Short mmCIF file of C-alpha atoms and ligand atoms in Angstrom, two decimals:
data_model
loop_
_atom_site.label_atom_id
_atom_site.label_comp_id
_atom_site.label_asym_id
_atom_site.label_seq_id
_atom_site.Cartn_x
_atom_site.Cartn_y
_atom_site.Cartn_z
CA UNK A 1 18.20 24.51 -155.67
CA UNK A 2 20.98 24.50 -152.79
CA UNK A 3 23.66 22.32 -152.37
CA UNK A 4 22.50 21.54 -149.04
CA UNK A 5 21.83 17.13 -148.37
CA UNK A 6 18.75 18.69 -146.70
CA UNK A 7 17.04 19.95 -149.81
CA UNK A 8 15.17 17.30 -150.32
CA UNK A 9 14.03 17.62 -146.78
CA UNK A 10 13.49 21.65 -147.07
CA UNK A 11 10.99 21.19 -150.16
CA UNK A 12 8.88 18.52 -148.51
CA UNK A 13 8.63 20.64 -145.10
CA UNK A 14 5.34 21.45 -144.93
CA UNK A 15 5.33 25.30 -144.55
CA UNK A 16 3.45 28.19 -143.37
CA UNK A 17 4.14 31.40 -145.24
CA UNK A 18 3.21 34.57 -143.07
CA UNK A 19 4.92 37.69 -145.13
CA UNK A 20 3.80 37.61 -149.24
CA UNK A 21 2.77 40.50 -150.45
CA UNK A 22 0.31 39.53 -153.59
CA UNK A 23 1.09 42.89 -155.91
CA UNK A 24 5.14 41.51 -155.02
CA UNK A 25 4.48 38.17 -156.90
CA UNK A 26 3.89 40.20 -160.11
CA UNK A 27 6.63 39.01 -161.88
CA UNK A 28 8.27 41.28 -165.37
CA UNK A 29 6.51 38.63 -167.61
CA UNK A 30 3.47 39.38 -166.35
CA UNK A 31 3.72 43.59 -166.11
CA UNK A 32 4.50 43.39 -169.66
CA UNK A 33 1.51 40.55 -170.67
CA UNK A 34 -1.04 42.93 -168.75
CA UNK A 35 0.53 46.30 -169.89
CA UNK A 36 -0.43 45.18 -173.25
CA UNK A 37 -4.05 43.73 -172.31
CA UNK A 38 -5.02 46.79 -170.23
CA UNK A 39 -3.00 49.41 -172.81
CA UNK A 40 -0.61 50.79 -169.75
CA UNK A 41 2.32 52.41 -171.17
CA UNK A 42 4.86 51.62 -168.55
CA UNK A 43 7.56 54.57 -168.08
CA UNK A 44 10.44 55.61 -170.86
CA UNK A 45 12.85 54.54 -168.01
CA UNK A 46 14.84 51.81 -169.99
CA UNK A 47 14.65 49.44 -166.72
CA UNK A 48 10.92 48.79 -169.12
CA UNK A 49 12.54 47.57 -172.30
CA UNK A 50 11.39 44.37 -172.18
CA UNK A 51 10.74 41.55 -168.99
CA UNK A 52 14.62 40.77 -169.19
CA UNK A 53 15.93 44.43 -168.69
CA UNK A 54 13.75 44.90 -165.67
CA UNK A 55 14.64 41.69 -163.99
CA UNK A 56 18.48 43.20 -164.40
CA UNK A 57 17.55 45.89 -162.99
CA UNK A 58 15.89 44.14 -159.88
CA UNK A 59 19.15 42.59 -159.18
CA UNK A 60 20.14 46.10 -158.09
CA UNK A 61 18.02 47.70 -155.89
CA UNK A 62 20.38 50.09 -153.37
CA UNK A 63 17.18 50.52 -150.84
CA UNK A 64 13.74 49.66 -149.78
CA UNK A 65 12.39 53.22 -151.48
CA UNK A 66 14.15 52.55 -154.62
CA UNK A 67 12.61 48.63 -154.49
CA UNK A 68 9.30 50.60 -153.67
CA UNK A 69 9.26 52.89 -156.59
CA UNK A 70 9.58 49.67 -159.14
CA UNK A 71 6.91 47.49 -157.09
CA UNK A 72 4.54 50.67 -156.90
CA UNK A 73 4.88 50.97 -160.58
CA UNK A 74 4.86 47.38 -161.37
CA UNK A 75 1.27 47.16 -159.59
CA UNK A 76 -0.43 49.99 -162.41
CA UNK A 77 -1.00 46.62 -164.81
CA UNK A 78 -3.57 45.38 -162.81
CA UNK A 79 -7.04 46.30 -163.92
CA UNK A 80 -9.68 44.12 -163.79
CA UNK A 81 -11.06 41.50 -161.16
CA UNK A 82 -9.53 38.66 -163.66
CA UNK A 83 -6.18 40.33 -163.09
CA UNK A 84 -5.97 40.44 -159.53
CA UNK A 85 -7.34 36.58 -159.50
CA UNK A 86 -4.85 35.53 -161.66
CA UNK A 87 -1.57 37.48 -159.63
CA UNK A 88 -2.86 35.25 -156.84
CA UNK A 89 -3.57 32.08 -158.29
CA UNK A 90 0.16 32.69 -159.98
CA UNK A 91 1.51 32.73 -156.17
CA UNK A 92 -0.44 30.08 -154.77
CA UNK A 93 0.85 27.58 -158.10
CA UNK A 94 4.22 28.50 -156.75
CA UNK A 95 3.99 28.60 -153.71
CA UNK A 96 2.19 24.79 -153.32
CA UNK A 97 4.84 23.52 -155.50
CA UNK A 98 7.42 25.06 -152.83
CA UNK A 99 5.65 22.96 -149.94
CA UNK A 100 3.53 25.74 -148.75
CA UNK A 101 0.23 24.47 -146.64
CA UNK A 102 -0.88 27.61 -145.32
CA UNK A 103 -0.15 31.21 -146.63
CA UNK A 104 -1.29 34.59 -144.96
CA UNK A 105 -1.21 37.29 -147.62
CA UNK A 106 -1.02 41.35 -147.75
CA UNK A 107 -2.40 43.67 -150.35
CA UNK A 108 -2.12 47.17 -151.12
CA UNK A 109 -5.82 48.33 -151.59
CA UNK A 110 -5.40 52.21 -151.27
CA UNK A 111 -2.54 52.47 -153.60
CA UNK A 112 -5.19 50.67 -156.39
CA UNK A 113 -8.10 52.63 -155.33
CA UNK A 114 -5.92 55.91 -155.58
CA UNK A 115 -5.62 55.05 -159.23
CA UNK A 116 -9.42 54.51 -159.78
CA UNK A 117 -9.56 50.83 -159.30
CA UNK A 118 -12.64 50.16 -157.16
CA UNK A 119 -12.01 48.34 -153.90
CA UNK A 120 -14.29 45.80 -154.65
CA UNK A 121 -12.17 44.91 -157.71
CA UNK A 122 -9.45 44.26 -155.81
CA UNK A 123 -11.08 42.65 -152.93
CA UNK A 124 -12.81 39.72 -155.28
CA UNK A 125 -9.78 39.35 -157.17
CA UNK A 126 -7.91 38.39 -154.66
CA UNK A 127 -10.53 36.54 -152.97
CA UNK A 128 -11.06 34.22 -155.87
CA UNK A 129 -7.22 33.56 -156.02
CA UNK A 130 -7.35 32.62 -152.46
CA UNK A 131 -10.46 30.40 -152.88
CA UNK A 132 -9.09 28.46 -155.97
CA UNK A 133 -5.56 27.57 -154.11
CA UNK A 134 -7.93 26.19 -151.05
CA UNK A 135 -10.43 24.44 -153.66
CA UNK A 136 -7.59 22.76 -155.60
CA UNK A 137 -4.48 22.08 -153.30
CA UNK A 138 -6.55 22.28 -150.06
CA UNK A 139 -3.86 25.09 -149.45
CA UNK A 140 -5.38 27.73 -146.70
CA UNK A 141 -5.37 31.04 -147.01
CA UNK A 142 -5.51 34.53 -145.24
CA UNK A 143 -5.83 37.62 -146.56
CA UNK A 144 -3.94 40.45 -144.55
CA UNK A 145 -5.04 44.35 -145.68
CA UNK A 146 -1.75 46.35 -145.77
CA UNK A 147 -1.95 50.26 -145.08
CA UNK A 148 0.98 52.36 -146.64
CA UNK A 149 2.97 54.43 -144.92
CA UNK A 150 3.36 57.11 -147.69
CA UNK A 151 0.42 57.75 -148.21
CA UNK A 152 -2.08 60.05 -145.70
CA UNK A 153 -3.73 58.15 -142.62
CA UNK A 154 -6.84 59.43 -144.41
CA UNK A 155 -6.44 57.18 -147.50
CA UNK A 156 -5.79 54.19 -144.96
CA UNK A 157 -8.77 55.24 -142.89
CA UNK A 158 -11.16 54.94 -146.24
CA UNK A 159 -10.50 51.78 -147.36
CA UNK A 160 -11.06 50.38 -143.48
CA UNK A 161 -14.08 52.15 -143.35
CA UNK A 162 -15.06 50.77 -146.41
CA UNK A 163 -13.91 47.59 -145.09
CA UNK A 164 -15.83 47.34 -142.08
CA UNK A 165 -18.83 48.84 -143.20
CA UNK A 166 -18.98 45.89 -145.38
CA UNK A 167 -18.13 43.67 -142.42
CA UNK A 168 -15.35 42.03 -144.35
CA UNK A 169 -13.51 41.56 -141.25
CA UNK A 170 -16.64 39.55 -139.91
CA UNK A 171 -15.94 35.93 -140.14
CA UNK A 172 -19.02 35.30 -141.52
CA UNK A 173 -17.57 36.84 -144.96
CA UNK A 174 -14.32 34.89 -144.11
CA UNK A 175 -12.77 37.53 -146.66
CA UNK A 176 -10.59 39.77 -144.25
CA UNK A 177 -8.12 38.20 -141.35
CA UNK A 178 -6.10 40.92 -140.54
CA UNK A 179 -4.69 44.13 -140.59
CA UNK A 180 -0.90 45.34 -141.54
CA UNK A 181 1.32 48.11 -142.24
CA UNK A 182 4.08 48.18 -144.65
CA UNK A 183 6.04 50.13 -147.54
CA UNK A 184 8.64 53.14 -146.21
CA UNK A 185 9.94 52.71 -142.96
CA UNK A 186 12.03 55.10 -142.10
CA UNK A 187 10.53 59.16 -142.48
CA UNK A 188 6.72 59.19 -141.83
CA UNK A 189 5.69 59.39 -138.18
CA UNK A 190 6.32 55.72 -136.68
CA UNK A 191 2.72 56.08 -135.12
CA UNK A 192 0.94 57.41 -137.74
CA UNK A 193 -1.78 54.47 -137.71
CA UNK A 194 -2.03 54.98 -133.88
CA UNK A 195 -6.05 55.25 -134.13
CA UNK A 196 -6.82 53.12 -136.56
CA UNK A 197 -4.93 50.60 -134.91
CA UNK A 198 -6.67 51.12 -131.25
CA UNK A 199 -10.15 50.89 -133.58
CA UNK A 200 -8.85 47.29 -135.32
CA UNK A 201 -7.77 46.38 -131.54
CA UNK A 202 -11.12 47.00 -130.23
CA UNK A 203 -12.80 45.28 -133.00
CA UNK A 204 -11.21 42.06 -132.56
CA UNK A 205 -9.30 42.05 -135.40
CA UNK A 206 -5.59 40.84 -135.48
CA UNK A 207 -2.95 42.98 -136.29
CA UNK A 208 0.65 42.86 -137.59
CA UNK A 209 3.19 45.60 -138.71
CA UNK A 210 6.52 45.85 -140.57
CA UNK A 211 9.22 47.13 -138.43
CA UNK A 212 12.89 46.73 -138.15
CA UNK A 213 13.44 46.35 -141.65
CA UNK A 214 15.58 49.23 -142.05
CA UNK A 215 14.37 51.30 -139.09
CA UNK A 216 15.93 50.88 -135.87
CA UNK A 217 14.17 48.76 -132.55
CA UNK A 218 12.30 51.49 -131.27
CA UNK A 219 9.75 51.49 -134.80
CA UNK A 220 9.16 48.02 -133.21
CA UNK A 221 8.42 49.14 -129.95
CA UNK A 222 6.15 51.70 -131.57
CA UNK A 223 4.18 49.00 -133.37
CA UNK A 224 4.26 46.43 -130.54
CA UNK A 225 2.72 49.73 -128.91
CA UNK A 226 0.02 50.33 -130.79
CA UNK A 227 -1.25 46.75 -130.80
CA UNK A 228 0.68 44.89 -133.59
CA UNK A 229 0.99 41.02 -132.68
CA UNK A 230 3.09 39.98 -135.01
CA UNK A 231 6.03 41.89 -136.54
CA UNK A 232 7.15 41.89 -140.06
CA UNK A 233 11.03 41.70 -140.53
CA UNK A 234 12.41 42.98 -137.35
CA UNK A 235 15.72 42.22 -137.75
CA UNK A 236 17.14 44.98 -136.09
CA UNK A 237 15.13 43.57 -132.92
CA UNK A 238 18.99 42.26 -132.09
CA UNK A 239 19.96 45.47 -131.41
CA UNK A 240 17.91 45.96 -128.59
CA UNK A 241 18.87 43.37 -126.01
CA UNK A 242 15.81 44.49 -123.29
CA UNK A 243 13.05 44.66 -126.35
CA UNK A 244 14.47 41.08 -127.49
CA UNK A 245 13.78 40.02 -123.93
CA UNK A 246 10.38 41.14 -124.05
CA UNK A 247 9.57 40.07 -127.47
CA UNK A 248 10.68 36.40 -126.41
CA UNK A 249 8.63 36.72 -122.83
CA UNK A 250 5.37 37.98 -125.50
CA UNK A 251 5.81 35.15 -127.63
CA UNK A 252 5.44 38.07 -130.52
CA UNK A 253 6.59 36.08 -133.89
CA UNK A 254 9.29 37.73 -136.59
CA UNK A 255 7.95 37.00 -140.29
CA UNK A 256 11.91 37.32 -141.43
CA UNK A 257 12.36 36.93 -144.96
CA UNK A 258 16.20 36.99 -145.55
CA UNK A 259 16.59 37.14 -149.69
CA UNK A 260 14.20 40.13 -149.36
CA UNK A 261 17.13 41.63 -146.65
CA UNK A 262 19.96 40.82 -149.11
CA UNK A 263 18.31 42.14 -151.87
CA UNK A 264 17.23 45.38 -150.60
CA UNK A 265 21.02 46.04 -148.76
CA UNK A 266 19.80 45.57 -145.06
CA UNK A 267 22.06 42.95 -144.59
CA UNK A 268 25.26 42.08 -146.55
CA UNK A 269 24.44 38.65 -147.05
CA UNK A 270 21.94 36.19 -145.75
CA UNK A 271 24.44 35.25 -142.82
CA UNK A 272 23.79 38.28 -141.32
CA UNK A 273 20.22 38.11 -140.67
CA UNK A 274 20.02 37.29 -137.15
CA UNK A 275 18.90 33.51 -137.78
CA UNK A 276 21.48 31.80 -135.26
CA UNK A 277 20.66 34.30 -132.79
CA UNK A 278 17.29 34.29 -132.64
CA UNK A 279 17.15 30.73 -131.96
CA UNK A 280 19.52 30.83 -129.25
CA UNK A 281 17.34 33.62 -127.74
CA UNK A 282 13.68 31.78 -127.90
CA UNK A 283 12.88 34.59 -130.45
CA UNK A 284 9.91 32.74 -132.74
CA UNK A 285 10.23 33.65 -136.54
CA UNK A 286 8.95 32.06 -140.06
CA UNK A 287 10.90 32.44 -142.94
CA UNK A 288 8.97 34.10 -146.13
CA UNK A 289 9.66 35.48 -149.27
CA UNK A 290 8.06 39.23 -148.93
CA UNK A 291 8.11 40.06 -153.02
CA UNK A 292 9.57 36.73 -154.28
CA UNK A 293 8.79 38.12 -158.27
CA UNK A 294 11.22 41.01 -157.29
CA UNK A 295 13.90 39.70 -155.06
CA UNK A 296 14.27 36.26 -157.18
CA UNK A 297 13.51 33.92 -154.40
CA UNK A 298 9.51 32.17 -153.24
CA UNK A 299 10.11 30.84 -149.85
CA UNK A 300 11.83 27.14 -150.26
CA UNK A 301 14.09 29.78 -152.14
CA UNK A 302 14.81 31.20 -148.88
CA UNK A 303 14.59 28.11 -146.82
CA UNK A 304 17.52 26.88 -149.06
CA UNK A 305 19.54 30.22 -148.25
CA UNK A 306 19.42 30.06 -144.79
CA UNK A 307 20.40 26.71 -144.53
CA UNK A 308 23.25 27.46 -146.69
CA UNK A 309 24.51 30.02 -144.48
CA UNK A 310 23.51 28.78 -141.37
CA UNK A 311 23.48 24.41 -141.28
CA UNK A 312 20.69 24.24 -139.52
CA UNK A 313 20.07 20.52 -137.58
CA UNK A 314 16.36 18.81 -139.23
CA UNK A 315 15.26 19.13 -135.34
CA UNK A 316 15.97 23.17 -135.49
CA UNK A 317 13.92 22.84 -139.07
CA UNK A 318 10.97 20.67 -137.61
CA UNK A 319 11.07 23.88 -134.43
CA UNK A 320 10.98 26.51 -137.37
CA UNK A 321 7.94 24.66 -139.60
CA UNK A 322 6.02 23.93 -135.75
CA UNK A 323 6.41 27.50 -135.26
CA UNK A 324 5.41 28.65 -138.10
CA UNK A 325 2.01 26.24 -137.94
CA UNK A 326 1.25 27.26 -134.15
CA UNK A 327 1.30 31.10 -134.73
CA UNK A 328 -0.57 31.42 -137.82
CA UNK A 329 -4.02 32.58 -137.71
CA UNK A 330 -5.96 29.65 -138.14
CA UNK A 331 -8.02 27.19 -136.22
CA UNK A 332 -6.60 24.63 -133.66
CA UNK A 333 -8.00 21.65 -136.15
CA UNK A 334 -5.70 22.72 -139.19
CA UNK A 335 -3.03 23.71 -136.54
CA UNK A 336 -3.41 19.86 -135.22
CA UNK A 337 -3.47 18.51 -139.25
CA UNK A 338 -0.43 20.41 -140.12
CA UNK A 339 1.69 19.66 -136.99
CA UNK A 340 0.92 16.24 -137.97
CA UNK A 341 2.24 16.52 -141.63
CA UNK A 342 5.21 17.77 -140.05
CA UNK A 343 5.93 15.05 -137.58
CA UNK A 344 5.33 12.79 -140.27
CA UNK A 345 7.87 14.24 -142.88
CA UNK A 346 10.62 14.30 -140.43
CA UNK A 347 9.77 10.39 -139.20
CA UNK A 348 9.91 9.66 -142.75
CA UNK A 349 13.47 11.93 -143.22
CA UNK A 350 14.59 10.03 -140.16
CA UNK A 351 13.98 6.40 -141.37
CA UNK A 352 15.56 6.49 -144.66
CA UNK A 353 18.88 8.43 -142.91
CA UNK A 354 19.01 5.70 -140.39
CA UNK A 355 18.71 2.85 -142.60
N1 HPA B 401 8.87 46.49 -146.75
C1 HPA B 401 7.98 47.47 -146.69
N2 HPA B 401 6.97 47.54 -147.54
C2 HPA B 401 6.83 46.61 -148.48
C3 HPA B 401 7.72 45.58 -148.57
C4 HPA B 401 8.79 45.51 -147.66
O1 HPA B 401 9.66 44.63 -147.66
N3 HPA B 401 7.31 44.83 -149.62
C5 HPA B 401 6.19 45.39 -150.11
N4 HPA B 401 5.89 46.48 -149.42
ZN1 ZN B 402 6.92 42.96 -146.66
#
């Protein structure tokens, strides 16, 4: 909780959340719960004593490769359909109780399948979680498939194969919303998912990247390039005065998620992260949480932080949470119903500050 008068406000902003990564919401209690049920020995490293030593460690990651390594081991727990359900159902409890209305999702299929979980596994895990946090909260969801960057194009280009061949993408299935890239930035070709992208273009399907994390403007040039609509981070967008321009004139949105920056030593501290200065530039941005079980922070988490370092007025908060509602990928009705909930939590902020 912040010290912030506006808390109160923050939690009861209704909220969009565009940058969650599902296999980053596995928190140490539950490696070592499903460790046991599935009989994974986790490594000697002593990070894996027990749920306390590796949420010290956590507190220390020096990069987003060394965060990487931990979240690409932390993900070996998950077995079984029931597993994956129950990561996301695990988010979406905290995440509703944070004031999220609407969450867009990524998942890491090919790093599963490569260790001999089948992609339908994965697919109806996650799928379940999603369709329990709409069934019970009325919460709507997303799902966002997430290539990796270190691993070949060919391993991406299976599971979208397998993908579309299925016609998971089709909204028919309403499974599949979207496309991504993420883990490291910096070192594989920037446009290594050139093709693949054109393909998703072609097919209709929306498409988002993560750039400017730690990499410099010009990965998010390459990924505004191949097609990406959205951008993922891009923090360093700042540094690039004429791409800034043209991000602002494309409307493109920045899913920033500034504990995640902190946390992984892109930024010193959370009044670094360009917040202040992409509101003065028209620059549209959500705030998210990225891998809140790693980087000890879900999104109100980060809400808090950034008004901490950055006082934000309740009329630059109500532009934020419209933002966030008008650029997510969902229909114009639930755009209308959730610009409403907004107007009517800051009338309601308003009244009792004016009496
Ligand atoms: N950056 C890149 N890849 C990721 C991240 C991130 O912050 N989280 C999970 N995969
Ligand atoms: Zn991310």
């Amino acid at each position: 909780m912040c010290q912030s008068p506006l808390h109160d406000f923050l939690h009861g902003l209704p909220k969009c959340e565009h940058h969650v990564h599902l296999e980053g919401c596995l928190t140490p209690e539950l490696i070592f719960e499903l460790a046991q049920k599935n009989a994974i020995t986790l490594p000697s490293d002593p990070a894996y004593t027990s749920p306390k030593t590796l949420t010290q460690r956590y507190g220390n990651f020096t990069s987003l490769d060394d965060f990487l390594s931990f979240y690409f081991t932390g993900m070996t727990v998950l077995h079984s359909e029931s597993d994956f359900a129950l990561l996301a159902w695990t988010y979406f409890q905290r995440a509703h109780a944070d004031g999220v209305h609407h969450a867009e999702v990524f998942f890491d299929p090919q790093v599963h399948r490569d260790r001999g979980v089948a992609y339908e596994t994965i697919v109806a895990g996650f799928v379940a979680g999603c369709k329990r946090a709409e069934r019970e909260f009325g919460l709507t969801t997303r799902l966002i498939l997430c290539f990796v960057r270190h691993l070949p194009v060919e391993s991406a280009a299976q599971v979208f194969e397998h993908a579309l061949a299925n016609s998971h993408f089709h909204p028919e299935t309403d499974m599949l919303h979207g496309v991504g890239w993420s883990s490291t930035e910096v070192g594989p070709p920037k446009d290594m998912f050139r093709e693949l992208y054109a393909t998703a273009k072609t097919a209709g399907i929306r498409l988002t990247a993560h750039a400017g994390e730690e990499g410099d403007p010009s990965y998010i040039a390459t990924a505004l390039e191949l097609g990406a609509q959205r951008i993922d981070h891009g923090i360093r967008l700042v540094e690039d005065v004429e791409l800034m321009q043209r991000v602002v004139q494309d409307g493109v949105l920045l899913t920033v998620c500034p504990i995640s920056n902190v946390q992984l030593k892109c930024v010193t501290s959370v009044a670094e992260v360009p917040i202040r200065r992409f509101l003065d530039a028209g620059v549209k941005f959500s705030i998210n949480s990225d891998d809140p079980a790693y980087f000890g922070g879900y999104i109100l988490d980060n809400y808090c932080a950034v008004q901490e370092a950055f006082a934000l007025s309740v009329d630059e908060w109500r532009h934020i949470a419209e933002t966030s509602v008008r650029e997510s990928w969902v229909d114009e009705v639930r755009k209308e119903e959730l610009l409403r909930r907004i107007d009517d939590h800051v009338s309601k902020h308003l009244e009792v500050v004016l009496v």
